[in-house]
PDB file of C-alpha atoms in Angstrom:
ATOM      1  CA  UNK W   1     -21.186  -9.586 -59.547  1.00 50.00           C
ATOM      2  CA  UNK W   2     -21.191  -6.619 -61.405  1.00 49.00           C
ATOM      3  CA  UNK W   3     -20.121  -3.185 -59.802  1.00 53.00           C
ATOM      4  CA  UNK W   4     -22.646  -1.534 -58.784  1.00 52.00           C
ATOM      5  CA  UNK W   5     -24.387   1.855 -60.729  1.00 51.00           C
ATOM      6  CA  UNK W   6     -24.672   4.919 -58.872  1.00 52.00           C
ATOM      7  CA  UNK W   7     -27.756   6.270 -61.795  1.00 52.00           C
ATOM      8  CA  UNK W   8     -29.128   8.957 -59.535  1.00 47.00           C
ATOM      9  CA  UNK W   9     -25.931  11.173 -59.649  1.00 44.00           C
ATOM     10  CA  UNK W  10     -25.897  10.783 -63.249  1.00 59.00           C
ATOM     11  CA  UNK W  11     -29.067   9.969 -64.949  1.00 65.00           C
ATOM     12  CA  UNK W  12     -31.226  13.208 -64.797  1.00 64.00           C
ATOM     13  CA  UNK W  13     -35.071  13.302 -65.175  1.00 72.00           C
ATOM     14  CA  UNK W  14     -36.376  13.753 -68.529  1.00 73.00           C
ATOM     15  CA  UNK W  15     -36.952  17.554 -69.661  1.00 70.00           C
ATOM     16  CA  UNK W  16     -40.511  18.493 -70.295  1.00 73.00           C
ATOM     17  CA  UNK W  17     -38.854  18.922 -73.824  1.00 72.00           C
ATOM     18  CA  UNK W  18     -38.242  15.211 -74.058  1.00 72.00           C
ATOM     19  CA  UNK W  19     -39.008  15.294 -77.922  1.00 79.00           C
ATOM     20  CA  UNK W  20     -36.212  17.600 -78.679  1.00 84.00           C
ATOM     21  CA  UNK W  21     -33.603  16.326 -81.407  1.00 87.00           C
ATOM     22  CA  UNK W  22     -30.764  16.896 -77.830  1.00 86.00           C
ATOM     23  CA  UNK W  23     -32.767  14.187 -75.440  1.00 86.00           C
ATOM     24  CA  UNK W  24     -33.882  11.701 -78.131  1.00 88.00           C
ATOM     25  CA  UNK W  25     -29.366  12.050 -78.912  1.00 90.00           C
ATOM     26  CA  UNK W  26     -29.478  11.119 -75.451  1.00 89.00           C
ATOM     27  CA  UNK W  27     -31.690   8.062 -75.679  1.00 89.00           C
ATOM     28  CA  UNK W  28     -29.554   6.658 -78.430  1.00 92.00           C
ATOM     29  CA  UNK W  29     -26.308   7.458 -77.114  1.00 94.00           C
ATOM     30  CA  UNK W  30     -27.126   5.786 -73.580  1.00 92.00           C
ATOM     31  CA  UNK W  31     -28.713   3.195 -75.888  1.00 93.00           C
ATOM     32  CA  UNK W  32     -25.832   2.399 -77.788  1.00 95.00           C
ATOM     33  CA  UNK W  33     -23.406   2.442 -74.931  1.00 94.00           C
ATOM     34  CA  UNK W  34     -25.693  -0.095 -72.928  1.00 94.00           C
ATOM     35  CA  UNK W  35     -25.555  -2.170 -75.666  1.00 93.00           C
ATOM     36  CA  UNK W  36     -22.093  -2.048 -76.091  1.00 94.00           C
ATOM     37  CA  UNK W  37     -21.458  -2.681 -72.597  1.00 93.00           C
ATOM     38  CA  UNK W  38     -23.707  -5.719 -72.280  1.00 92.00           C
ATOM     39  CA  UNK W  39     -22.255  -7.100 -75.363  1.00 92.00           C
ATOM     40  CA  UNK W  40     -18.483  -7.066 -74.448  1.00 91.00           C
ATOM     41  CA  UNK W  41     -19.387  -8.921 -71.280  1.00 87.00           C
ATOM     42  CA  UNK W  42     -20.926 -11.608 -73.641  1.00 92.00           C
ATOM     43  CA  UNK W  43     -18.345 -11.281 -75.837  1.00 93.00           C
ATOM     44  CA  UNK W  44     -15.643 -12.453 -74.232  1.00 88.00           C
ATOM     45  CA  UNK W  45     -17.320 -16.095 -74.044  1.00 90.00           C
ATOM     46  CA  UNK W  46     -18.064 -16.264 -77.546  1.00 93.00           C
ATOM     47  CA  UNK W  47     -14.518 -16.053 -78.174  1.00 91.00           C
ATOM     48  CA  UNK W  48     -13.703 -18.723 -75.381  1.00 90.00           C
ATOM     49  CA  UNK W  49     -16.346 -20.952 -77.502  1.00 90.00           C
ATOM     50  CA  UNK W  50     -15.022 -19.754 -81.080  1.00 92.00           C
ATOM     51  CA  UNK W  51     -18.251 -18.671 -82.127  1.00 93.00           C
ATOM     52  CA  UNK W  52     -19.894 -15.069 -82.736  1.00 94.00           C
ATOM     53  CA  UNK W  53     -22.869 -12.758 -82.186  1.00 94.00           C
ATOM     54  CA  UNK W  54     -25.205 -14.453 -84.885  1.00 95.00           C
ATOM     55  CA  UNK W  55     -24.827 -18.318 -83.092  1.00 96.00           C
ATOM     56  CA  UNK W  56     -25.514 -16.588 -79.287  1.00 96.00           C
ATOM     57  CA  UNK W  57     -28.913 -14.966 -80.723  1.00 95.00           C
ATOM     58  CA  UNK W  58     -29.581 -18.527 -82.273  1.00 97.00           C
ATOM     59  CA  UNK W  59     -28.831 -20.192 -79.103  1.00 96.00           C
ATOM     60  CA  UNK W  60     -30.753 -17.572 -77.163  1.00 94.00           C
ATOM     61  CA  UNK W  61     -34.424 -18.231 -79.389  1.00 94.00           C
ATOM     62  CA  UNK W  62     -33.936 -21.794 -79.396  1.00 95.00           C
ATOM     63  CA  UNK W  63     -33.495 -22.136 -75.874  1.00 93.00           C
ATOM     64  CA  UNK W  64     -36.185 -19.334 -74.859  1.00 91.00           C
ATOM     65  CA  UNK W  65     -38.495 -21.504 -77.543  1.00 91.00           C
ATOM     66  CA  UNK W  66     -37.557 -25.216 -77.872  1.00 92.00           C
ATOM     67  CA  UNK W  67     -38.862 -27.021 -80.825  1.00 93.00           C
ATOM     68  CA  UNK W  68     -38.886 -23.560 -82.986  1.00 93.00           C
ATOM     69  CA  UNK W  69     -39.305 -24.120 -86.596  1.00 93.00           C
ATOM     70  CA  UNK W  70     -36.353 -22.660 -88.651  1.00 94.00           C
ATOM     71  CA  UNK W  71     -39.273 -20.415 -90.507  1.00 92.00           C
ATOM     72  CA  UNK W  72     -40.280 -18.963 -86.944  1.00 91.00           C
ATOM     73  CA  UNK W  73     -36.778 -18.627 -85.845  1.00 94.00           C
ATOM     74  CA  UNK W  74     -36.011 -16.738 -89.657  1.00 93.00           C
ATOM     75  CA  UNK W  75     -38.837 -14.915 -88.753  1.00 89.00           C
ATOM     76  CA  UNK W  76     -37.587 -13.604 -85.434  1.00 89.00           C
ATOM     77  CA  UNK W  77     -33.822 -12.891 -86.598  1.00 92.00           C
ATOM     78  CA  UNK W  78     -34.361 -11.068 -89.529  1.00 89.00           C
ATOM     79  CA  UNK W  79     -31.797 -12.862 -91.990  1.00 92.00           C
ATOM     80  CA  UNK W  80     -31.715 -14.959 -94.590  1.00 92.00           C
ATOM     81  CA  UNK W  81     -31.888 -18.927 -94.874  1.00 93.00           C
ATOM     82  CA  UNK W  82     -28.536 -19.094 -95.900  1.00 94.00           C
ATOM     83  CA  UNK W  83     -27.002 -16.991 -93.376  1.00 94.00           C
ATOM     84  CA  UNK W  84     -28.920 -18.897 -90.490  1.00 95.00           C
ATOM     85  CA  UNK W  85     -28.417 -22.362 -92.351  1.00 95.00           C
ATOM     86  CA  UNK W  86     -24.350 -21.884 -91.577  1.00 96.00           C
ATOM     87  CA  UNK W  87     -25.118 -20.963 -87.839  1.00 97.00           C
ATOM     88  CA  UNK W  88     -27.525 -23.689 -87.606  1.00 97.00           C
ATOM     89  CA  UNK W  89     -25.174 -26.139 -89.268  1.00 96.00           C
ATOM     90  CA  UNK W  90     -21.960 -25.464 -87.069  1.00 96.00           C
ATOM     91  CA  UNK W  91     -24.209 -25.456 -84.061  1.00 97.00           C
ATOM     92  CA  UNK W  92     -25.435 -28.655 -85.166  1.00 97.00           C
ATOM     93  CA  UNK W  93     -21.674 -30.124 -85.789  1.00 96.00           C
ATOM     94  CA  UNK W  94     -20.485 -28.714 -82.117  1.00 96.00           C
ATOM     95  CA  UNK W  95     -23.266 -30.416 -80.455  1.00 97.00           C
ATOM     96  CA  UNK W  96     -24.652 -27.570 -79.460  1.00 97.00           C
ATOM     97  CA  UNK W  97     -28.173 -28.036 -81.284  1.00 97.00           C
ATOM     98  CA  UNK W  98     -30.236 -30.873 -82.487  1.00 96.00           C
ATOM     99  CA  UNK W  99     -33.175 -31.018 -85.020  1.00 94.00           C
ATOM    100  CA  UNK W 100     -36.015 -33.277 -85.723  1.00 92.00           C
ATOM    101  CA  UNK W 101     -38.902 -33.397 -88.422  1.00 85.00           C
ATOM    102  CA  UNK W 102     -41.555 -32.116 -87.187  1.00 75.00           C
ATOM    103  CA  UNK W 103     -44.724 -34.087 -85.724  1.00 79.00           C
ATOM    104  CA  UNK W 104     -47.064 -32.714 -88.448  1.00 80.00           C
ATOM    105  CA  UNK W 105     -45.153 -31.611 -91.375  1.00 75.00           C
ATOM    106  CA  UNK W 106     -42.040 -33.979 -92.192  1.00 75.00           C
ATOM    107  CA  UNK W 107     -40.611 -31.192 -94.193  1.00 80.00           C
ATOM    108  CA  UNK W 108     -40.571 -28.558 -90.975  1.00 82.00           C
ATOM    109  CA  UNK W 109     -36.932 -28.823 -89.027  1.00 90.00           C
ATOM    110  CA  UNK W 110     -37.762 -28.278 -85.268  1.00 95.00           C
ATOM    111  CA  UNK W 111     -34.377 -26.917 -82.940  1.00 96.00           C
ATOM    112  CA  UNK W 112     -33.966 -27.212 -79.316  1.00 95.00           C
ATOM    113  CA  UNK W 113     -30.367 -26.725 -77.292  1.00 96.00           C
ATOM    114  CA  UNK W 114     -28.564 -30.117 -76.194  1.00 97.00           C
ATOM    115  CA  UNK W 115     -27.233 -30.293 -72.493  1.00 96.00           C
ATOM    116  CA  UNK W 116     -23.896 -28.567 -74.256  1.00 96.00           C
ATOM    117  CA  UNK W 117     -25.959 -25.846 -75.993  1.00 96.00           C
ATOM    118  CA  UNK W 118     -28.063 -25.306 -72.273  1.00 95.00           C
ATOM    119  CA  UNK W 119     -25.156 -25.144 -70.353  1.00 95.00           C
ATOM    120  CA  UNK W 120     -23.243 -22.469 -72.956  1.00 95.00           C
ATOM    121  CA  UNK W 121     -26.524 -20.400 -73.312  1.00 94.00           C
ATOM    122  CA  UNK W 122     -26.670 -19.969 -69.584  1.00 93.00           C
ATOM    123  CA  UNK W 123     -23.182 -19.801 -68.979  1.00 92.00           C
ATOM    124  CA  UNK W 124     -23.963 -16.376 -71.856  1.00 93.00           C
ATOM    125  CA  UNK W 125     -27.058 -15.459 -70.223  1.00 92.00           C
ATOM    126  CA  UNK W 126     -25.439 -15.258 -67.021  1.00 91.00           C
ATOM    127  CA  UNK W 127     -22.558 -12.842 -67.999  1.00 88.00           C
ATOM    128  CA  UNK W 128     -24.996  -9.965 -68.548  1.00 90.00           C
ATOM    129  CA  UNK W 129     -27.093 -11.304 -65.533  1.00 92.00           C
ATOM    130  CA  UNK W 130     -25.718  -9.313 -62.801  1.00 90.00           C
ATOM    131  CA  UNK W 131     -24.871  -6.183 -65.027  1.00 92.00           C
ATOM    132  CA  UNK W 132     -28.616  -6.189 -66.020  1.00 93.00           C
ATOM    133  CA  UNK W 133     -30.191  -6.957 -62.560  1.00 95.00           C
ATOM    134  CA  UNK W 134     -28.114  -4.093 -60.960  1.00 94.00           C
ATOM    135  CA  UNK W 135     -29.258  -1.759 -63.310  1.00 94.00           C
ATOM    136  CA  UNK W 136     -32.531  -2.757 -62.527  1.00 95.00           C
ATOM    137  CA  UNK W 137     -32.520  -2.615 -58.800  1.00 95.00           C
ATOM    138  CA  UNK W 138     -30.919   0.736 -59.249  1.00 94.00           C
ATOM    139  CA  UNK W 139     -33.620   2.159 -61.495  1.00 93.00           C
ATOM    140  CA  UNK W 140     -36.363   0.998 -59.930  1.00 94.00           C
ATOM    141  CA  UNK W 141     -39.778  -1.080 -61.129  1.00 94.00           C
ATOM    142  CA  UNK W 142     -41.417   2.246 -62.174  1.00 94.00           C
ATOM    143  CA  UNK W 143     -38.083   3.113 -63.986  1.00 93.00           C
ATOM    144  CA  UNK W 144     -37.826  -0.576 -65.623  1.00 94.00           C
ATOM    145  CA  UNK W 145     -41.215  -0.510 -66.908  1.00 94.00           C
ATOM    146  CA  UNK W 146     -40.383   2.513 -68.201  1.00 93.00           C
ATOM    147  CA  UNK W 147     -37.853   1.480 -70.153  1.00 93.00           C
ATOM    148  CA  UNK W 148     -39.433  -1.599 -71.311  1.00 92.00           C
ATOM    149  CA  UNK W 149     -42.494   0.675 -72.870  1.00 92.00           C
ATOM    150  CA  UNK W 150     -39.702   2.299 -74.419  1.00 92.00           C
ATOM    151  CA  UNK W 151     -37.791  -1.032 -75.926  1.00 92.00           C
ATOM    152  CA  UNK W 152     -41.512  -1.869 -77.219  1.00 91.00           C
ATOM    153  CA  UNK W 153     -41.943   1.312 -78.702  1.00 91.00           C
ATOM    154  CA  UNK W 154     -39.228   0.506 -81.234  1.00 92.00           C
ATOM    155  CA  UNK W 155     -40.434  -2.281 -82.356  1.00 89.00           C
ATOM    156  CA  UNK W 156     -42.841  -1.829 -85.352  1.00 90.00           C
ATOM    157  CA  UNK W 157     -46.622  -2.279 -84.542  1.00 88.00           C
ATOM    158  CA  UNK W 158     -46.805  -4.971 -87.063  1.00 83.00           C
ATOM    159  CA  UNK W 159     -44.205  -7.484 -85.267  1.00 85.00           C
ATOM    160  CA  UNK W 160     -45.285  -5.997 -81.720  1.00 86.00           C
ATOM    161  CA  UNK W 161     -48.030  -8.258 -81.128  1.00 83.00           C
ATOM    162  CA  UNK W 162     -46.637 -11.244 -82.485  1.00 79.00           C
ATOM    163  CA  UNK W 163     -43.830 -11.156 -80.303  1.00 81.00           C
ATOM    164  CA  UNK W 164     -46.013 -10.647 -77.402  1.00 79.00           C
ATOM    165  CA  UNK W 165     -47.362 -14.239 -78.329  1.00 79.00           C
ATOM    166  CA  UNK W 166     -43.824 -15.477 -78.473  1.00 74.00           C
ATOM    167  CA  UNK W 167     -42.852 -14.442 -75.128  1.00 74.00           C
ATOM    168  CA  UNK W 168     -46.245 -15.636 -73.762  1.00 74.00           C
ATOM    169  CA  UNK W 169     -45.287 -19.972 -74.630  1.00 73.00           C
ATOM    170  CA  UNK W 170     -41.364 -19.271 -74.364  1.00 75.00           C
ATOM    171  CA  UNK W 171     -39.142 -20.726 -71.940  1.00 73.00           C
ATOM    172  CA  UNK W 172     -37.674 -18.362 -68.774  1.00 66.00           C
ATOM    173  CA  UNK W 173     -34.177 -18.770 -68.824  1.00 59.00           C
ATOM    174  CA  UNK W 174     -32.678 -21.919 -66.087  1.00 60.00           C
ATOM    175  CA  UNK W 175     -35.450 -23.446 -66.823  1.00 64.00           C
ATOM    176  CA  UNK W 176     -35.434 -26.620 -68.995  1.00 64.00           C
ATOM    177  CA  UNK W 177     -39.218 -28.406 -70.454  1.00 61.00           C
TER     178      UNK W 177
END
């Protein structure tokens, strides 16, 4: 388990003056050092497995959506076919990932996790698990929901809604269809 965050002693309120160029440095400085944090923790097991950043968000959309299309998983990553057709192909060789045509169109590539890829995406999901659900009961709902409004407010209105619909039909994490 993670050790635990005392955020009350050092996580003030928000000014009225929460639009000022010193609190939004805030934001992304206690942004960026989350990140950081929740990264190294993951980190460390993508170096145990000899694989990087790019194959853990692969695993992580694949798992949290089995049977994705590579288009919808392009879609969601952001990069380009040949960057995600080297992750996809060395997650493929390590067992990790399997494809099939798909149902309707024979030229569509469908990707769900193997037992191997389950077990590593948990075994990466749960790394961050306990730093994440501290923070959480520390913070509070109000506080979390909060946050999340804030999260979703960085994403552009244009994607916003479609990855609402992606959530909605995507896998919770432990769980297997």
């Amino acid at each position: 388990m993670a050790e635990p965050v005392n955020m009350t002693a050092t996580t003030p309120t928000a000014s009225a003056q929460f639009l000022r160029e010193n609190e939004i440095r805030r934001g992304s400085e206690l942004l960026f050092f989350a990140y950081s944090r929740v990264t190294r923790m993951i980190d460390d097991r993508l170096g145990a497995n000899s694989i990087g950043r790019a194959h853990h968000r692969a695993l992580y959309f694949i798992g949290r959506h089995p049977d994705i299309s590579v288009s919808e998983l392009l879609a969601i990553l952001g990069v380009t076919k040949q960057s995600l057709g080297r992750v996809l192909t060395e997650l493929e060789e390590r067992k990790l990932v399997q494809a099939r045509v798909g149902d309707r169109d024979r030229r569509q590539r469908l990707l769900r996790l193997t037992d191997q890829g389950y077990a590593l995406d948990m075994e990466l999901f749960n790394a961050s698990r306990d730093l994440m659900a501290n923070a959480y009961v520390q913070a509070g709902q109000q506080a979390v929901s909060g946050f999340w409004a804030v999260l979703e407010g960085l994403i552009p209105d244009a994607e916003r809604a479609r990855i609402h619909s992606w959530r909605e039909n995507s896998v919770p994490p432990g769980e297997r269809p």
